Amino acid sequence: MNEQVVRIRAIDPLLFRDGRPFGADIGSLLAQTLPLPYPSTLAGFVRTFAGNRWGVDWADEASVQRVLNIHVRGPLLMRNDKHVFRAPADAVVWEQGEKKQVGLTSLRPQPVQPGEGSNLPPGILPLLPQKYIEGKPSEGYDLWTWDTLSQWLADPTGDATSSPEKIGWLEVEERVHVAIEDDKGTSKEELLFTVQFLSFERYRWEGQAQREQWALLVRVTADEPVSLQGVGLLGGEKRLAAVEAVDNSRWLGCPPELGQALRGASRIRLFLATPAIFSGGWKPGWLDANLTGSPPFAPNLKLQLVSAAVRRHEAVSGWDYREDHRCPKAVRWLAPAGSVYFFQVLEGEPELLATEAWLQSVCDDLQDQRDGYGLALWGIW
């Protein structure tokens, strides 16, 4: 088995189009980008890169399956060479006072008292903030550094975690284009259109000048050796990205203090580092009707779902470029990255999650696991 960690750096600004219409009709003249690419986009990019290196015949079913078997975990987002994740959905951040001091509290499952009720699915407890919040949650804390997130996962109440740093999303550039008449070389009437691109490099000039560089990290496992080094086309509009192998130690392992916290824990949290596709929609398909089950890669551990903080679902689709059946892919719904699931441990040793199931997929389908959906980090509550 050949395993390597690969860093992907954008050479050009990149476009990862969402599902909104883009065409010549009024109201659809803007191609909008997602804030980050979905795992299957990166998996397709890496597999195409590897397949071309192997000289794969893309019209041959067996050859295509050989490439689809490449396991691509990720992407993990890197900012100035440090890991950054979506903010956990069980955290509430707000700013208060003239100095805008940052406050942080956690959402935790609360039993329903007599006379109370909710419209949650049966067996799921509501989540309530552990501190009184004056005002509304603040915006701009959508991305957390790994230092803050690892503290949060090891902190059962959230009280001992330092306030997160305000990190902006990747900058979006908008460029206006015009369609050209092929025979005349002049612009076509009424065909101005706009395309958004993600910029993976940003300069901040407020106060002290700062440079931000972003990259994507994936872990690739293949049955055969492959050299993942060079330049390829990533996203829409045929934009360039550089691929380079980095030391495997760049892939995150579970911190010792978090592994120690998981040892013998009776209540654990699942944090989605990448979006997940579950057969049960927002809920993992490996849970039965009683909300109990064992996650993939930890079959000796039996868990019961108690509650969940899941943001609004996202849609993923795209085009299948296999030469034997080029067609649009069916739309599927994702549980977004940053979603948090609360479990009670029924059987087994949860310390296994720090080794066997760390940054492994919790999706139900094998191909979704190979595509990097549903990578899990684990914590306690």
Short mmCIF file of C-alpha atoms in Angstrom, two decimals:
data_model
loop_
_atom_site.label_atom_id
_atom_site.label_comp_id
_atom_site.label_asym_id
_atom_site.label_seq_id
_atom_site.Cartn_x
_atom_site.Cartn_y
_atom_site.Cartn_z
CA MET A 1 0.00 0.00 0.00
CA ASN A 2 1.41 3.39 -1.03
CA GLU A 3 0.47 6.32 1.15
CA GLN A 4 1.50 9.94 0.82
CA VAL A 5 0.38 13.37 1.95
CA VAL A 6 0.01 15.92 -0.84
CA ARG A 7 -0.25 19.69 -0.70
CA ILE A 8 -2.19 21.49 -3.43
CA ARG A 9 -1.42 25.15 -4.05
CA ALA A 10 -3.38 27.30 -6.45
CA ILE A 11 -1.31 29.01 -9.13
CA ASP A 12 -4.32 30.88 -10.50
CA PRO A 13 -7.44 31.99 -8.63
CA LEU A 14 -9.79 28.98 -8.72
CA LEU A 15 -13.49 28.53 -9.45
CA PHE A 16 -15.57 25.84 -7.70
CA ARG A 17 -19.04 26.55 -9.05
CA ASP A 18 -22.12 26.03 -6.94
CA GLY A 19 -25.30 24.60 -8.40
CA ARG A 20 -26.97 27.87 -9.36
CA PRO A 21 -27.76 28.35 -13.06
CA PHE A 22 -25.13 30.04 -15.23
CA GLY A 23 -26.03 30.97 -18.78
CA ALA A 24 -27.13 33.70 -21.17
CA ASP A 25 -30.49 34.34 -19.48
CA ILE A 26 -31.10 37.39 -17.34
CA GLY A 27 -30.46 36.50 -13.70
CA SER A 28 -27.96 33.76 -14.49
CA LEU A 29 -25.02 35.81 -15.77
CA LEU A 30 -22.91 35.26 -12.65
CA ALA A 31 -20.90 32.08 -12.01
CA GLN A 32 -20.63 31.86 -8.24
CA THR A 33 -17.98 29.90 -6.42
CA LEU A 34 -18.24 27.79 -3.30
CA PRO A 35 -16.13 28.97 -0.34
CA LEU A 36 -14.21 25.70 -0.48
CA PRO A 37 -14.18 22.73 -2.88
CA TYR A 38 -16.04 19.57 -1.90
CA PRO A 39 -13.97 16.43 -1.22
CA SER A 40 -15.07 14.74 -4.46
CA THR A 41 -13.64 17.67 -6.46
CA LEU A 42 -10.21 17.12 -4.93
CA ALA A 43 -10.54 13.34 -5.24
CA GLY A 44 -11.32 13.72 -8.96
CA PHE A 45 -8.40 16.08 -9.42
CA VAL A 46 -5.93 13.73 -7.70
CA ARG A 47 -7.25 10.64 -9.52
CA THR A 48 -7.08 12.35 -12.91
CA PHE A 49 -3.53 13.41 -12.11
CA ALA A 50 -2.59 9.86 -11.06
CA GLY A 51 -4.43 8.21 -13.95
CA ASN A 52 -2.67 10.35 -16.52
CA ARG A 53 0.67 9.44 -14.93
CA TRP A 54 -0.28 5.76 -15.18
CA GLY A 55 -1.39 6.21 -18.80
CA VAL A 56 -4.93 5.04 -18.03
CA ASP A 57 -7.37 4.46 -20.89
CA TRP A 58 -10.34 6.51 -19.64
CA ALA A 59 -12.75 4.61 -21.89
CA ASP A 60 -11.89 1.29 -20.29
CA GLU A 61 -14.11 0.34 -17.34
CA ALA A 62 -11.45 -1.71 -15.52
CA SER A 63 -8.91 1.10 -15.83
CA VAL A 64 -11.39 3.65 -14.52
CA GLN A 65 -12.19 1.41 -11.55
CA ARG A 66 -8.46 1.12 -10.85
CA VAL A 67 -8.33 4.90 -10.49
CA LEU A 68 -11.56 5.11 -8.47
CA ASN A 69 -10.01 2.76 -5.91
CA ILE A 70 -7.48 5.43 -4.98
CA HIS A 71 -8.43 6.60 -1.50
CA VAL A 72 -8.21 10.40 -1.16
CA ARG A 73 -8.82 11.82 2.33
CA GLY A 74 -9.39 15.54 2.62
CA PRO A 75 -9.12 18.34 1.80
CA LEU A 76 -7.84 19.92 5.00
CA LEU A 77 -7.42 23.67 4.72
CA MET A 78 -4.02 25.23 5.46
CA ARG A 79 -3.45 28.93 6.20
CA ASN A 80 0.16 30.03 6.29
CA ASP A 81 1.09 26.34 6.63
CA LYS A 82 -1.15 25.78 9.66
CA HIS A 83 -4.37 23.76 9.78
CA VAL A 84 -7.69 25.60 9.84
CA PHE A 85 -11.15 24.02 10.23
CA ARG A 86 -14.78 25.06 10.02
CA ALA A 87 -16.01 26.36 13.36
CA PRO A 88 -17.79 23.71 15.43
CA ALA A 89 -21.57 24.06 15.32
CA ASP A 90 -21.81 23.53 19.08
CA ALA A 91 -19.95 26.80 19.78
CA VAL A 92 -21.45 30.29 20.06
CA VAL A 93 -19.13 33.30 19.73
CA TRP A 94 -20.12 36.87 20.49
CA GLU A 95 -18.47 40.25 20.98
CA GLN A 96 -19.40 42.57 23.81
CA GLY A 97 -18.52 46.04 25.05
CA GLU A 98 -16.85 48.92 23.24
CA LYS A 99 -13.64 46.93 22.97
CA LYS A 100 -15.60 44.03 21.45
CA GLN A 101 -14.26 41.49 23.87
CA VAL A 102 -14.86 38.02 22.46
CA GLY A 103 -17.00 35.59 24.46
CA LEU A 104 -17.44 31.87 23.85
CA THR A 105 -19.95 29.34 25.14
CA SER A 106 -20.98 25.84 24.25
CA LEU A 107 -24.26 24.20 23.28
CA ARG A 108 -24.95 21.03 25.23
CA PRO A 109 -27.86 18.53 25.27
CA GLN A 110 -30.45 19.28 27.92
CA PRO A 111 -33.15 16.86 29.14
CA VAL A 112 -36.70 17.91 28.40
CA GLN A 113 -38.53 18.77 31.59
CA PRO A 114 -42.19 17.93 32.30
CA GLY A 115 -44.42 20.32 30.39
CA GLU A 116 -41.71 21.06 27.79
CA GLY A 117 -41.42 19.72 24.27
CA SER A 118 -39.72 20.15 20.89
CA ASN A 119 -40.17 19.11 17.26
CA LEU A 120 -36.85 17.25 17.18
CA PRO A 121 -36.81 13.61 16.02
CA PRO A 122 -37.66 11.10 18.77
CA GLY A 123 -34.73 10.42 21.09
CA ILE A 124 -32.85 13.64 20.20
CA LEU A 125 -32.37 16.15 23.00
CA PRO A 126 -32.37 19.93 22.37
CA LEU A 127 -29.11 21.88 22.62
CA LEU A 128 -28.97 24.92 24.86
CA PRO A 129 -26.18 27.47 25.54
CA GLN A 130 -24.32 26.98 28.81
CA LYS A 131 -24.04 30.74 29.44
CA TYR A 132 -26.45 33.63 29.09
CA ILE A 133 -25.70 35.53 25.88
CA GLU A 134 -26.46 39.21 25.61
CA GLY A 135 -27.17 40.04 21.99
CA LYS A 136 -26.72 37.97 18.86
CA PRO A 137 -23.82 35.69 17.95
CA SER A 138 -21.06 37.54 16.09
CA GLU A 139 -20.09 36.90 12.49
CA GLY A 140 -16.57 36.31 11.18
CA TYR A 141 -15.62 33.29 13.30
CA ASP A 142 -16.41 30.65 10.67
CA LEU A 143 -12.88 29.23 10.63
CA TRP A 144 -10.91 28.08 13.67
CA THR A 145 -7.24 27.27 14.05
CA TRP A 146 -6.32 23.73 15.02
CA ASP A 147 -4.91 24.99 18.35
CA THR A 148 -8.34 26.35 19.35
CA LEU A 149 -10.33 23.43 17.95
CA SER A 150 -8.17 20.80 19.69
CA GLN A 151 -8.73 22.65 22.99
CA TRP A 152 -12.46 22.70 22.29
CA LEU A 153 -12.66 18.96 21.59
CA ALA A 154 -10.82 18.10 24.81
CA ASP A 155 -12.93 20.52 26.86
CA PRO A 156 -16.19 18.90 28.07
CA THR A 157 -17.88 22.19 28.98
CA GLY A 158 -16.14 24.68 26.69
CA ASP A 159 -15.23 26.91 29.65
CA ALA A 160 -11.47 26.26 29.43
CA THR A 161 -11.10 27.02 25.70
CA SER A 162 -9.50 30.31 24.65
CA SER A 163 -11.52 32.60 22.39
CA PRO A 164 -11.08 31.92 18.68
CA GLU A 165 -9.15 34.19 16.37
CA LYS A 166 -11.15 36.05 13.73
CA ILE A 167 -10.16 34.50 10.42
CA GLY A 168 -11.77 35.57 7.19
CA TRP A 169 -12.67 33.23 4.36
CA LEU A 170 -10.57 33.08 1.23
CA GLU A 171 -11.04 36.25 -0.77
CA VAL A 172 -13.43 36.13 -3.71
CA GLU A 173 -12.46 37.97 -6.89
CA GLU A 174 -15.09 38.91 -9.46
CA ARG A 175 -14.06 39.31 -13.07
CA VAL A 176 -16.29 40.60 -15.84
CA HIS A 177 -16.01 38.97 -19.25
CA VAL A 178 -17.63 39.35 -22.62
CA ALA A 179 -18.50 36.69 -25.17
CA ILE A 180 -16.79 37.07 -28.57
CA GLU A 181 -18.29 36.55 -32.03
CA ASP A 182 -16.16 33.80 -33.59
CA ASP A 183 -16.41 35.09 -37.16
CA LYS A 184 -16.01 38.82 -36.42
CA GLY A 185 -13.77 38.84 -33.34
CA THR A 186 -16.05 41.43 -31.75
CA SER A 187 -18.09 41.27 -28.56
CA LYS A 188 -21.53 39.69 -28.67
CA GLU A 189 -24.43 41.98 -27.84
CA GLU A 190 -25.82 41.63 -24.29
CA LEU A 191 -23.40 38.86 -23.32
CA LEU A 192 -21.45 40.40 -20.50
CA PHE A 193 -21.00 37.87 -17.70
CA THR A 194 -19.22 37.69 -14.36
CA VAL A 195 -17.19 34.87 -12.82
CA GLN A 196 -16.13 34.55 -9.18
CA PHE A 197 -12.76 33.05 -8.29
CA LEU A 198 -11.23 32.08 -4.97
CA SER A 199 -7.89 33.74 -4.33
CA PHE A 200 -5.47 31.54 -2.38
CA GLU A 201 -3.18 34.46 -1.60
CA ARG A 202 -4.14 37.66 0.18
CA TYR A 203 -2.35 40.74 1.46
CA ARG A 204 -3.69 42.76 4.36
CA TRP A 205 -2.54 46.34 4.58
CA GLU A 206 -4.36 47.44 7.74
CA GLY A 207 -1.69 48.34 10.31
CA GLN A 208 1.18 45.94 9.74
CA ALA A 209 1.23 44.37 6.28
CA GLN A 210 0.45 40.63 6.34
CA ARG A 211 0.51 37.96 3.69
CA GLU A 212 -1.89 35.01 3.81
CA GLN A 213 -1.26 31.91 1.77
CA TRP A 214 -3.82 29.11 1.59
CA ALA A 215 -3.40 25.53 0.48
CA LEU A 216 -5.26 22.21 0.57
CA LEU A 217 -3.89 19.03 2.09
CA VAL A 218 -4.99 15.51 1.11
CA ARG A 219 -3.82 12.04 2.10
CA VAL A 220 -3.65 9.61 -0.81
CA THR A 221 -3.61 5.82 -0.50
CA ALA A 222 -3.15 3.69 -3.62
CA ASP A 223 -2.35 0.06 -4.38
CA GLU A 224 0.37 1.11 -6.85
CA PRO A 225 3.13 3.70 -6.64
CA VAL A 226 2.35 7.05 -8.23
CA SER A 227 4.31 10.30 -8.37
CA LEU A 228 2.03 13.18 -7.36
CA GLN A 229 4.24 16.09 -8.27
CA GLY A 230 3.59 18.72 -10.91
CA VAL A 231 0.85 20.99 -12.22
CA GLY A 232 -2.76 20.14 -13.09
CA LEU A 233 -6.12 21.72 -13.91
CA LEU A 234 -8.37 22.21 -10.89
CA GLY A 235 -11.96 23.49 -10.78
CA GLY A 236 -13.75 25.42 -13.53
CA GLU A 237 -12.31 27.52 -16.35
CA LYS A 238 -9.17 25.29 -16.59
CA ARG A 239 -7.18 26.98 -13.83
CA LEU A 240 -3.78 25.73 -12.71
CA ALA A 241 -2.78 24.24 -9.37
CA ALA A 242 0.55 22.85 -8.21
CA VAL A 243 0.78 19.46 -6.53
CA GLU A 244 3.65 18.53 -4.23
CA ALA A 245 4.31 15.67 -1.84
CA VAL A 246 5.03 16.69 1.75
CA ASP A 247 6.16 14.74 4.77
CA ASN A 248 3.47 12.40 6.13
CA SER A 249 3.87 14.02 9.55
CA ARG A 250 1.97 17.04 8.15
CA TRP A 251 -1.22 14.98 8.43
CA LEU A 252 -2.82 15.67 11.81
CA GLY A 253 -2.63 13.05 14.51
CA CYS A 254 -4.69 13.06 17.69
CA PRO A 255 -2.96 15.19 20.39
CA PRO A 256 -1.89 13.11 23.43
CA GLU A 257 -4.05 15.16 25.83
CA LEU A 258 -7.14 14.55 23.69
CA GLY A 259 -6.36 10.83 23.43
CA GLN A 260 -6.08 10.76 27.20
CA ALA A 261 -9.42 12.56 27.57
CA LEU A 262 -11.08 9.97 25.30
CA ARG A 263 -9.74 7.06 27.35
CA GLY A 264 -12.63 5.67 29.38
CA ALA A 265 -14.94 8.58 28.44
CA SER A 266 -18.67 7.93 28.70
CA ARG A 267 -19.77 10.86 26.48
CA ILE A 268 -18.05 11.71 23.22
CA ARG A 269 -18.46 14.15 20.34
CA LEU A 270 -17.99 13.58 16.61
CA PHE A 271 -16.80 16.66 14.67
CA LEU A 272 -17.01 16.60 10.87
CA ALA A 273 -13.77 17.93 9.39
CA THR A 274 -15.19 17.50 5.87
CA PRO A 275 -18.86 17.36 4.75
CA ALA A 276 -20.52 13.97 5.14
CA ILE A 277 -23.00 12.02 3.02
CA PHE A 278 -25.25 9.79 5.11
CA SER A 279 -27.99 7.46 3.94
CA GLY A 280 -30.09 8.93 6.77
CA GLY A 281 -29.68 12.53 5.54
CA TRP A 282 -28.32 14.46 8.53
CA LYS A 283 -28.01 11.23 10.54
CA PRO A 284 -25.40 8.47 10.01
CA GLY A 285 -26.89 5.38 8.39
CA TRP A 286 -24.93 3.11 10.75
CA LEU A 287 -27.31 4.09 13.54
CA ASP A 288 -30.35 1.84 14.00
CA ALA A 289 -33.92 2.79 14.93
CA ASN A 290 -32.81 3.23 18.56
CA LEU A 291 -30.04 5.63 17.44
CA THR A 292 -27.36 3.10 18.42
CA GLY A 293 -24.54 1.68 16.31
CA SER A 294 -20.80 1.43 15.69
CA PRO A 295 -18.93 3.94 13.51
CA PRO A 296 -16.80 2.65 10.62
CA PHE A 297 -13.21 1.86 11.68
CA ALA A 298 -14.36 1.28 15.30
CA PRO A 299 -16.63 -1.80 15.14
CA ASN A 300 -16.00 -2.73 18.78
CA LEU A 301 -17.40 0.54 20.02
CA LYS A 302 -21.16 0.89 20.47
CA LEU A 303 -22.58 4.41 20.66
CA GLN A 304 -25.99 6.00 21.12
CA LEU A 305 -26.78 9.34 19.52
CA VAL A 306 -28.09 11.85 22.05
CA SER A 307 -28.14 15.12 20.11
CA ALA A 308 -26.62 16.86 17.10
CA ALA A 309 -25.71 20.36 15.94
CA VAL A 310 -25.97 20.24 12.14
CA ARG A 311 -25.99 23.37 10.00
CA ARG A 312 -28.29 23.75 6.97
CA HIS A 313 -27.71 20.96 4.47
CA GLU A 314 -25.63 21.56 1.33
CA ALA A 315 -26.06 20.10 -2.14
CA VAL A 316 -23.39 18.45 -4.26
CA SER A 317 -23.69 17.43 -7.88
CA GLY A 318 -21.47 17.83 -10.95
CA TRP A 319 -20.63 16.06 -14.16
CA ASP A 320 -19.38 12.53 -14.64
CA TYR A 321 -16.55 12.81 -17.18
CA ARG A 322 -16.00 9.10 -17.65
CA GLU A 323 -15.90 8.58 -21.39
CA ASP A 324 -18.25 5.60 -21.29
CA HIS A 325 -21.16 7.58 -19.84
CA ARG A 326 -20.74 11.34 -19.64
CA CYS A 327 -23.74 12.70 -17.80
CA PRO A 328 -24.75 14.93 -14.88
CA LYS A 329 -24.50 13.38 -11.44
CA ALA A 330 -27.57 13.18 -9.24
CA VAL A 331 -27.86 15.82 -6.52
CA ARG A 332 -26.99 14.58 -3.04
CA TRP A 333 -27.34 16.31 0.30
CA LEU A 334 -24.48 16.85 2.70
CA ALA A 335 -24.17 17.31 6.44
CA PRO A 336 -21.80 20.33 6.40
CA ALA A 337 -18.29 20.39 7.81
CA GLY A 338 -18.30 21.66 11.39
CA SER A 339 -21.37 19.63 12.37
CA VAL A 340 -21.14 18.02 15.82
CA TYR A 341 -22.84 14.83 17.04
CA PHE A 342 -23.19 13.95 20.73
CA PHE A 343 -22.98 10.29 21.73
CA GLN A 344 -23.26 8.20 24.87
CA VAL A 345 -20.80 5.29 24.99
CA LEU A 346 -22.65 1.98 25.53
CA GLU A 347 -19.85 -0.52 24.97
CA GLY A 348 -16.14 -0.49 24.18
CA GLU A 349 -13.15 1.76 24.75
CA PRO A 350 -13.45 5.18 23.06
CA GLU A 351 -9.69 5.65 23.08
CA LEU A 352 -9.84 3.64 19.84
CA LEU A 353 -11.24 6.74 18.18
CA ALA A 354 -7.94 8.55 18.69
CA THR A 355 -6.08 5.90 16.71
CA GLU A 356 -8.28 3.71 14.50
CA ALA A 357 -10.96 6.26 13.58
CA TRP A 358 -9.04 9.57 13.68
CA LEU A 359 -9.60 11.49 10.45
CA GLN A 360 -11.28 8.45 8.96
CA SER A 361 -14.61 8.67 7.17
CA VAL A 362 -17.88 8.01 9.02
CA CYS A 363 -19.91 7.88 5.77
CA ASP A 364 -21.99 4.80 5.02
CA ASP A 365 -20.95 4.23 1.40
CA LEU A 366 -17.48 2.87 0.59
CA GLN A 367 -16.96 5.15 -2.42
CA ASP A 368 -17.94 8.22 -0.37
CA GLN A 369 -15.31 7.13 2.17
CA ARG A 370 -12.74 6.83 -0.62
CA ASP A 371 -13.72 10.32 -1.86
CA GLY A 372 -12.86 11.92 1.49
CA TYR A 373 -16.36 12.75 2.70
CA GLY A 374 -17.14 12.64 6.42
CA LEU A 375 -13.64 12.77 7.94
CA ALA A 376 -14.10 12.74 11.70
CA LEU A 377 -12.34 14.29 14.65
CA TRP A 378 -13.39 13.16 18.11
CA GLY A 379 -13.78 14.88 21.46
CA ILE A 380 -15.65 14.63 24.74
CA TRP A 381 -18.58 16.43 26.38
#
